[in-house]
CSV table of C-alpha atoms in Angstrom, one decimal:
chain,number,residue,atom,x,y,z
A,1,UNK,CA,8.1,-18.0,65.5
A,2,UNK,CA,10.1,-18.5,62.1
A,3,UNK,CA,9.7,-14.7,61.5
A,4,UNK,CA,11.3,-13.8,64.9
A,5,UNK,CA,14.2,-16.6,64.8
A,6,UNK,CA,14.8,-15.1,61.1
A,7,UNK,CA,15.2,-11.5,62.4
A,8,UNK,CA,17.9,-12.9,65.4
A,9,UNK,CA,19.7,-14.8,62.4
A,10,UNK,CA,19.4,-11.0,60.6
A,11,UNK,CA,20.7,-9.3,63.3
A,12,UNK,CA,23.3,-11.5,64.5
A,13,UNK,CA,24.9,-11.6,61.0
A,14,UNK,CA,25.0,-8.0,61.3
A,15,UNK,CA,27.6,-7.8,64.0
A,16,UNK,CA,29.8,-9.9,61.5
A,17,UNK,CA,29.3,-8.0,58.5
A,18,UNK,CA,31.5,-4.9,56.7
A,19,UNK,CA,31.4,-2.0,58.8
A,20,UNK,CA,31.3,-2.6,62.3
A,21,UNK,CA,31.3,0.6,63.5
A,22,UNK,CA,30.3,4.0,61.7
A,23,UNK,CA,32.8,5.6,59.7
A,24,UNK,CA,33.6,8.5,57.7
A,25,UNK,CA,32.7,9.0,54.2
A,26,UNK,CA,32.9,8.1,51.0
A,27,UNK,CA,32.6,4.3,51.7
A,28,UNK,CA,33.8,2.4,48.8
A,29,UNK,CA,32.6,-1.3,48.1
A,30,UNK,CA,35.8,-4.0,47.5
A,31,UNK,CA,34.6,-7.2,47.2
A,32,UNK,CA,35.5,-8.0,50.7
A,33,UNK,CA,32.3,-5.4,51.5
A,34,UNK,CA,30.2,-6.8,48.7
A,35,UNK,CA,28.0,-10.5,50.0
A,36,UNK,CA,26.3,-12.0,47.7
A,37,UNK,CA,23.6,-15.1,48.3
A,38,UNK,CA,20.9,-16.5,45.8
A,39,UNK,CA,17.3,-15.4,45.9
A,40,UNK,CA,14.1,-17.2,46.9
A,41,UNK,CA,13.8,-17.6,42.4
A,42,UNK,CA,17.4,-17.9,43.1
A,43,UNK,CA,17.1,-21.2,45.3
A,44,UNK,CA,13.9,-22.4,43.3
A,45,UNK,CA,16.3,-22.2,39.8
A,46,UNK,CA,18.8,-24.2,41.4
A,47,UNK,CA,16.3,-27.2,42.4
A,48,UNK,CA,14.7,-27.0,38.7
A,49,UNK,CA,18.3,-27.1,37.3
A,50,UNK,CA,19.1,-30.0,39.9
A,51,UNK,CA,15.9,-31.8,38.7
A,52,UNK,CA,16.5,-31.4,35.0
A,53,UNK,CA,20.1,-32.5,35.4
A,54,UNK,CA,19.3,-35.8,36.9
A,55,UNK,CA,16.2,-36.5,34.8
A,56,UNK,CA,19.3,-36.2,31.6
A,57,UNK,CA,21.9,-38.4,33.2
A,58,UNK,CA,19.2,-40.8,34.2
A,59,UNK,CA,18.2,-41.3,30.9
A,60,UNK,CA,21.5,-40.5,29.0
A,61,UNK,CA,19.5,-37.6,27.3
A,62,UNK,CA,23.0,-35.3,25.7
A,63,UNK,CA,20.8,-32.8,24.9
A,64,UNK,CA,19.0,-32.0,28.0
A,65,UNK,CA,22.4,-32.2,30.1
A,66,UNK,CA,23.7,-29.3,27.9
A,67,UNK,CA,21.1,-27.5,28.2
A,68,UNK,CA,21.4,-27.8,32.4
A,69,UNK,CA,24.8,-27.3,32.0
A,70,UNK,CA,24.6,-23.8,30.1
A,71,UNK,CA,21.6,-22.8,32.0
A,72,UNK,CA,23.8,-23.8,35.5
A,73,UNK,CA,26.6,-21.4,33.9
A,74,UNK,CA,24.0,-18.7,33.5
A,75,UNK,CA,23.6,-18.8,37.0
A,76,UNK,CA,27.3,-18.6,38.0
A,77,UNK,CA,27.8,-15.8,35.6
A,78,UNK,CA,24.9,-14.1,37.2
A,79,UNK,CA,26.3,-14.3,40.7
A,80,UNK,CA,29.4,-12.2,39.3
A,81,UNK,CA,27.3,-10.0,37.3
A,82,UNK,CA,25.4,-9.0,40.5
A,83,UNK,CA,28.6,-8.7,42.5
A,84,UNK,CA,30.3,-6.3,39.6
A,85,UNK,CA,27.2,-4.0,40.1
A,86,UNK,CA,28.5,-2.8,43.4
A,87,UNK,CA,32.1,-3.4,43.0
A,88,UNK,CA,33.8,-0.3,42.7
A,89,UNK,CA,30.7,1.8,44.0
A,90,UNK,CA,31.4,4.4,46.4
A,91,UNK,CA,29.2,6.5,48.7
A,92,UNK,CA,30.2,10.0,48.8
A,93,UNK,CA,28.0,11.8,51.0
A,94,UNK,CA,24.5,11.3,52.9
A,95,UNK,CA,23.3,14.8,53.5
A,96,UNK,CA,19.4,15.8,54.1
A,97,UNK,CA,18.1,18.9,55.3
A,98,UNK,CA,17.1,19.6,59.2
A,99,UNK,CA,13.3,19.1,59.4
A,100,UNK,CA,10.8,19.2,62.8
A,101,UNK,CA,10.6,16.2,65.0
A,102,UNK,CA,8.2,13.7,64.1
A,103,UNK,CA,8.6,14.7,60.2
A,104,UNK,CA,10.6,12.5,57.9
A,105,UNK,CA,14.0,13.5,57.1
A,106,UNK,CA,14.7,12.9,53.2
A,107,UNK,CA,18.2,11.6,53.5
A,108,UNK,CA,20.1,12.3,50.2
A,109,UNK,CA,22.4,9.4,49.0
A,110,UNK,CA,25.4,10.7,46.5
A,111,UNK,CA,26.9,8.0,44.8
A,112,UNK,CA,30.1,7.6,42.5
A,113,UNK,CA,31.8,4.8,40.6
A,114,UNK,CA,35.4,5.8,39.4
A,115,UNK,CA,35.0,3.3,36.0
A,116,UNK,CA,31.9,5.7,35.0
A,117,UNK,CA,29.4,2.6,33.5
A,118,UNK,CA,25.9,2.5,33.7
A,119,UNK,CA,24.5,1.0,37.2
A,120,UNK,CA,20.7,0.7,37.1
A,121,UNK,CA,18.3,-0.4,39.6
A,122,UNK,CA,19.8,-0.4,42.8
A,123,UNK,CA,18.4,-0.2,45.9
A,124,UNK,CA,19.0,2.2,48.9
A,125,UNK,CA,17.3,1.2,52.2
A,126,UNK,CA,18.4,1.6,56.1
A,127,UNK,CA,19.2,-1.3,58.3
A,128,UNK,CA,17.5,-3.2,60.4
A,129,UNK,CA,14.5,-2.7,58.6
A,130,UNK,CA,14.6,-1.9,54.7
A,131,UNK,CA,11.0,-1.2,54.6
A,132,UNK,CA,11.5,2.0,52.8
A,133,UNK,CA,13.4,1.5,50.1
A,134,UNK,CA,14.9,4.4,47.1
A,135,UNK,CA,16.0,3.9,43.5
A,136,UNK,CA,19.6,4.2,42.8
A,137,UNK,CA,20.5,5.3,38.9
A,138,UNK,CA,24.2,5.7,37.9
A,139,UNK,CA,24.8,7.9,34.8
A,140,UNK,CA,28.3,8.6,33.8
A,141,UNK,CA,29.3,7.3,37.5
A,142,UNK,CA,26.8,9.7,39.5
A,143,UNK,CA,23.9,9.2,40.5
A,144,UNK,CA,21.3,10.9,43.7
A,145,UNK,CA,18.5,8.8,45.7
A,146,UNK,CA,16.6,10.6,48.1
A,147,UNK,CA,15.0,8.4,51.2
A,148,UNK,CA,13.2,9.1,53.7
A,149,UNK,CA,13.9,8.8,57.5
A,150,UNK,CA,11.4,8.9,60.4
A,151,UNK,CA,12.4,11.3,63.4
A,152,UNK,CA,11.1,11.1,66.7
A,153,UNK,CA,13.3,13.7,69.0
A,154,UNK,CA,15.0,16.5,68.3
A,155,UNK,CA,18.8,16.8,68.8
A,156,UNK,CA,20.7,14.8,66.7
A,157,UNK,CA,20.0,12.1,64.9
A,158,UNK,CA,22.6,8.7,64.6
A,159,UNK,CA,22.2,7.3,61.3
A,160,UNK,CA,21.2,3.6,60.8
A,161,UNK,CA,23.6,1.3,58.3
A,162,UNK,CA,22.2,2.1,54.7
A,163,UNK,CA,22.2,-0.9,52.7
A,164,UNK,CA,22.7,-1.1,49.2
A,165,UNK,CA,21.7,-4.0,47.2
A,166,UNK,CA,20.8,-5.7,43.5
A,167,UNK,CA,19.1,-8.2,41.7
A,168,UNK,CA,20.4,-7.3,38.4
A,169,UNK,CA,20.6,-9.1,35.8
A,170,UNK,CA,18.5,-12.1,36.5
A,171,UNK,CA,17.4,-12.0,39.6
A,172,UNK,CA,18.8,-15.0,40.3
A,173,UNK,CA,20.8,-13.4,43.2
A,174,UNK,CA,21.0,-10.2,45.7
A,175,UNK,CA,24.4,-9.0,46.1
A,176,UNK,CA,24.9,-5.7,49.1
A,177,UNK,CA,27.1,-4.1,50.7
A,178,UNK,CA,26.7,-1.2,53.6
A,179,UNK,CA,27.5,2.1,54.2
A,180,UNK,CA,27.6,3.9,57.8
A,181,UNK,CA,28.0,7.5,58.2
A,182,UNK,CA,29.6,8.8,61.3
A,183,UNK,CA,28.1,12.0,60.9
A,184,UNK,CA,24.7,12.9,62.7
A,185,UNK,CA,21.9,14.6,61.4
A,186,UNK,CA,20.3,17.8,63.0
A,187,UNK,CA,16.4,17.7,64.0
A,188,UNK,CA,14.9,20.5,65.1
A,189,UNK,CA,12.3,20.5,67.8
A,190,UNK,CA,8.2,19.8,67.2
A,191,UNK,CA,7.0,23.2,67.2
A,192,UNK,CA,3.9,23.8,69.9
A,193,UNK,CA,0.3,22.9,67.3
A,194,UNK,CA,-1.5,25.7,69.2
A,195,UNK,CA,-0.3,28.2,71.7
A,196,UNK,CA,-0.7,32.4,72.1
A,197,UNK,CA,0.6,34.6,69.7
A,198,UNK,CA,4.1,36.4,68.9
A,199,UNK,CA,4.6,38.4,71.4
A,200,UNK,CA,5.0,42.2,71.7
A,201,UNK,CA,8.1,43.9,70.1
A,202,UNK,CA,10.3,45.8,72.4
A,203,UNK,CA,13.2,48.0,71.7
A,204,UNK,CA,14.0,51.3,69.5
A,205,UNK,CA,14.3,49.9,66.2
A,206,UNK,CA,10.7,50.1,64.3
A,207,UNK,CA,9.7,48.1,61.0
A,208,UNK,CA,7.1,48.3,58.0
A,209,UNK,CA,6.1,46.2,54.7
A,210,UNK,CA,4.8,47.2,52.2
A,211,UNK,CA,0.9,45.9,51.8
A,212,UNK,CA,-2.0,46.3,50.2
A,213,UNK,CA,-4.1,46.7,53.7
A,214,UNK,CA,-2.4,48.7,55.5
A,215,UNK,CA,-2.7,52.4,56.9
A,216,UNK,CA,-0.6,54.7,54.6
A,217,UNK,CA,-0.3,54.8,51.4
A,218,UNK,CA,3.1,54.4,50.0
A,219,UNK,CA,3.0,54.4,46.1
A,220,UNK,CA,1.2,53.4,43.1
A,221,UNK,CA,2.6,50.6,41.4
A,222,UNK,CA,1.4,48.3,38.2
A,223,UNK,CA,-0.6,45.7,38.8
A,224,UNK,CA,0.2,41.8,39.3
A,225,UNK,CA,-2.0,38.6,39.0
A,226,UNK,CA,-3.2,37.8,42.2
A,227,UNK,CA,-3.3,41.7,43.5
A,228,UNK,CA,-7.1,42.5,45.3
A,229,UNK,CA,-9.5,44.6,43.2
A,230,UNK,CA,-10.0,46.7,46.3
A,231,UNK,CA,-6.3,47.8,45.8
A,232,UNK,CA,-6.9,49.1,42.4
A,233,UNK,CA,-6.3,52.7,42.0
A,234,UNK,CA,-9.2,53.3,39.3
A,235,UNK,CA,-9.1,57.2,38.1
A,236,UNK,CA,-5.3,57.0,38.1
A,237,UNK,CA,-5.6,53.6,36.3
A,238,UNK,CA,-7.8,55.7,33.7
A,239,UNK,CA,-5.6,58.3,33.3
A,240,UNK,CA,-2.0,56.2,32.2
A,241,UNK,CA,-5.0,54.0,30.2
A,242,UNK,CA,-2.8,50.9,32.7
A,243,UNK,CA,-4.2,48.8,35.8
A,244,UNK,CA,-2.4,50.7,39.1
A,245,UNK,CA,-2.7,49.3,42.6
A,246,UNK,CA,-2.3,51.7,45.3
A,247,UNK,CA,-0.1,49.5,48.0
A,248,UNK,CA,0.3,50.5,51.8
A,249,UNK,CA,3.2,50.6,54.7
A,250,UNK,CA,1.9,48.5,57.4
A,251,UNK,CA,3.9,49.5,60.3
A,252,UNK,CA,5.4,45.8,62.4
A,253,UNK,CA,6.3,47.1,65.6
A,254,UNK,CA,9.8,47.1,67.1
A,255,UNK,CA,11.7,43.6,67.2
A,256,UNK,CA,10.8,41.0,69.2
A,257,UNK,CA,12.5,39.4,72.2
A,258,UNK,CA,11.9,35.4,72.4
A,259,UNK,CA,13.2,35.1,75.8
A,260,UNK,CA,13.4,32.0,77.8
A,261,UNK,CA,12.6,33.1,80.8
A,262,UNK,CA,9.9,35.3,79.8
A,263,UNK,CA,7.7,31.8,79.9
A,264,UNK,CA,6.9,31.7,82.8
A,265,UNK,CA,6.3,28.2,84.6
A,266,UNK,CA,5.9,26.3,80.8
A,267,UNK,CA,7.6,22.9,81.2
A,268,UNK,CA,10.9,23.0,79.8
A,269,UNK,CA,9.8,20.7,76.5
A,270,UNK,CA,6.9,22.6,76.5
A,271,UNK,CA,9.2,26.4,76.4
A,272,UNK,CA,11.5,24.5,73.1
A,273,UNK,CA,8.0,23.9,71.3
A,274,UNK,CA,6.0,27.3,71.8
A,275,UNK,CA,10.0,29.3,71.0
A,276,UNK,CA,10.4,26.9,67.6
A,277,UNK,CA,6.5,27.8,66.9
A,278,UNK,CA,7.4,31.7,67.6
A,279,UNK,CA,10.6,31.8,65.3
A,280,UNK,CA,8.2,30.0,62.0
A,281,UNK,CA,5.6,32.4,63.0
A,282,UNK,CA,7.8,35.5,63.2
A,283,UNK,CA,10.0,34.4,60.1
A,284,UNK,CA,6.5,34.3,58.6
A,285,UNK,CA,5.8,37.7,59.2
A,286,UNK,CA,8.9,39.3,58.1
A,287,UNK,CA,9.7,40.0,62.2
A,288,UNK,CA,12.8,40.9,63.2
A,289,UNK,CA,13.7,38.6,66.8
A,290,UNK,CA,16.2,37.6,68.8
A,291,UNK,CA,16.6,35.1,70.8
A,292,UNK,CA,17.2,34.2,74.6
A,293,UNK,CA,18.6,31.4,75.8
A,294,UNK,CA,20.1,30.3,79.0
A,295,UNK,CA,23.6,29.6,79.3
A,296,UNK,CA,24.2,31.1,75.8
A,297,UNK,CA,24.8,34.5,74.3
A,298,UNK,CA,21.6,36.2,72.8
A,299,UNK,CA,20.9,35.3,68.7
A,300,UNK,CA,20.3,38.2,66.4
A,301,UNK,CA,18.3,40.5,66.1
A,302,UNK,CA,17.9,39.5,62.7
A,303,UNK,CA,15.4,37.5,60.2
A,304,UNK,CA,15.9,35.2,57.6
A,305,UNK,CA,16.8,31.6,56.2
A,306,UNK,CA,20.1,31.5,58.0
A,307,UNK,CA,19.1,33.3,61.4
A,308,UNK,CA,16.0,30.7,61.4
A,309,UNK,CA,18.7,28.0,61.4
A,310,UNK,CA,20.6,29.0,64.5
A,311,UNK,CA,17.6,29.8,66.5
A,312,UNK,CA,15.9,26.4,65.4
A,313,UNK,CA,19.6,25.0,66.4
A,314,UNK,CA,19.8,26.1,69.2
A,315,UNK,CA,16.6,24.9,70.3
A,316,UNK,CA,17.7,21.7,69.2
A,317,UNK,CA,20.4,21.3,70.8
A,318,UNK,CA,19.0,22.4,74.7
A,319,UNK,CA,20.2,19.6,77.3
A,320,UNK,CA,17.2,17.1,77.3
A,321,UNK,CA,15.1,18.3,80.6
C-alpha cells in the first residue's frame, strides 16, 4: 500500500517537473531544471543534528552548539554542492545502435559541461523506473555512459525521460534533472528462431568465394593460423621449404530474391520475421539479395553493412498487421 501511494506521488510530480514534453537536443540543466531534496541519511543527519542542538542549548553546552552549528552548515553547503554538479551540464546527444526486438538497445548518453571541471559519479537512468542505472564520468567537460534499454516491438521506439542525478559530495542530498529526446530510436523486427532455408538464387548474375572446400582450385597461398590441415598443399610446401594451402572457388548461385509475396499464406508478422532471418542469413553468406516489398520499390541487389540496414528498415517500418 505505501509502495503504490509512493509511486502515484512519483508520478504525479512528474507531470510538474522540467520537461513536459520531449524536446530536441542538447538539453542543458539551469537551476530552474535542477531539484534538489535530502536523502533517507539526508533526513536521518538532520534529526541527529536537531537532537544534538537541543541537548547543547538545554544544557548551555558552547561547545556542542558549535559543533551543531558547523556540522548544520556542512549540510547546507552540501545541498549547493550537489546542485553545482549538474548546473551547467548539458546533454548532447542519445544515440544507440538499431538492435532486434526483444534485445536491449544500449542507449549512448553524450554529455558536455561548457566550464570543463571534473563531474564524477553521476547517475544515468530512465524514468519511471530507474532500475537500470549507468555511470556518468566528466573529463575535461565530456564524458559517454552507455545504458541499456529493453525493446519489445519493432518500429520505432519513443524514448522514456532519462534522469540524471547525484549524491556527491556527502550524500547528504540527491539533486536531478531530466532530459527527453524527441528523436525515436529504430528497432528492427525479431527475426524467425527456426524456419527453411535461403532460398534459391534467380537471375543472370553468378557469384563465388574463395574457400578451402570447395570444387576448384583457385591458387596456392601461405598459410594462416586457423587454416585446416586438409588444405595444406604438402609437396609444393616442400619445395618453397614454406607451409602453402591450396584454397578453392565455391561457386554461390545467382542472387537471391526475398520476395514478399513469394510466402505464401505466412501471417503477416510471421513474413517480417522469416525476411529479417533471411537477410542475417544471406549477409552471412556473402549472398547477394534484394528485396521485395509491397507498396515500395525493390532494395538492391546488393550485400553489406549498409544494404542490411535498409532491408532490416524496411522491415521495421511495415504498417503493424
Amino acid at each position: 500500500m505505501l509502495s503504490t501511494a509512493l509511486r502515484r506521488l512519483h508520478d504525479l510530480a512528474l507531470v510538474w517537473t522540467r520537461p513536459r514534453e520531449p524536446e530536441a537536443l542538447p538539453a542543458r540543466f539551469h537551476r530552474r531544471r535542477v531539484y534538489v531534496l535530502p536523502t533517507r541519511f539526508g533526513l536521518f543527519y538532520a534529526v541527529l543534528l536537531l537532537v544534538m542542538l537541543l541537548g547543547a542549548l538545554n544544557y548551555n553546552n558552547n561547545p556542542a552548539l558549535l559543533l551543531g552549528l558547523l556540522l548544520g552548515g556542512a549540510g547546507l553547503a552540501s545541498l549547493v554542492a550537489a546542485q553545482l554538479q549538474l548546473t551547467g551540464l548539458a546533454v548532447v546527444a542519445i544515440e544507440a545502435e538499431p538492435v532486434a526486438a526483444g534485445t536491449d538497445l544500449l542507449l549512448r548518453v553524450h554529455a558536455h559541461a561548457d566550464d570543463g571541471r571534473r563531474r564524477r559519479g553521476l547517475a544515468v537512468g530512465l524514468e519511471p523506473s530507474p532500475s537500470r542505472e549507468a555511470v556518468l564520468n566528466l573529463e575535461q567537460g565530456r564524458g559517454e555512459a552507455g545504458l541499456p534499454l529493453p525493446t519489445v516491438e519493432r518500429g520505432w521506439l519513443d524514448l522514456p525521460r532519462l534522469k540524471v542525478s547525484t549524491t556527491r559530495p556527502l550524500g547528504l542530498a540527491r539533486a536531478w534533472s531530466y532530459a527527453w529526446s524527441q528523436a525515436p530510436l529504430l528497432v528492427y523486427p525479431r527475426p524467425e528462431a527456426d524456419g527453411p532455408p535461403l532460398p534459391s538464387g534467380s537471375g543472370d548474375r553468378v557469384q563465388s568465394r574463395l574457400h578451402p572446400s570447395g570444387d576448384d582450385v583457385h591458387h596456392l597461398r601461405s598459410y594462416r593460423r586457423g587454416d585446416s590441415r586438409r588444405a595444406i598443399a604438402w609437396k609444393p610446401s616442400a619445395r618453397r621449404d614454406t607451409l602453402l594451402v591450396r584454397e578453392y572457388e565455391q561457386p554461390l548461385g545467382a542472387d537471391i530474391v526475398l520476395d514478399w509475396h513469394g510466402l505464401g499464406p505466412l501471417p503477416y508478422e510471421a513474413r517480417i520475421s522469416r525476411l529479417a532471418r533471411w537477410v542475417d542469413e544471406a549477409e552471412r553468406d556473402g549472398r547477394r539479395y534484394r528485396m521485395a516489398l509491397p507498396g515500395q520499390p525493390p532494395i538492391g541487389p546488393d550485400q553489406g553493412p549498409v544494404h542490411r540496414h535498409a532491408c532490416l528498415r524496411a522491415l521495421a517500418l511495415m504498417p503493424h498487421g
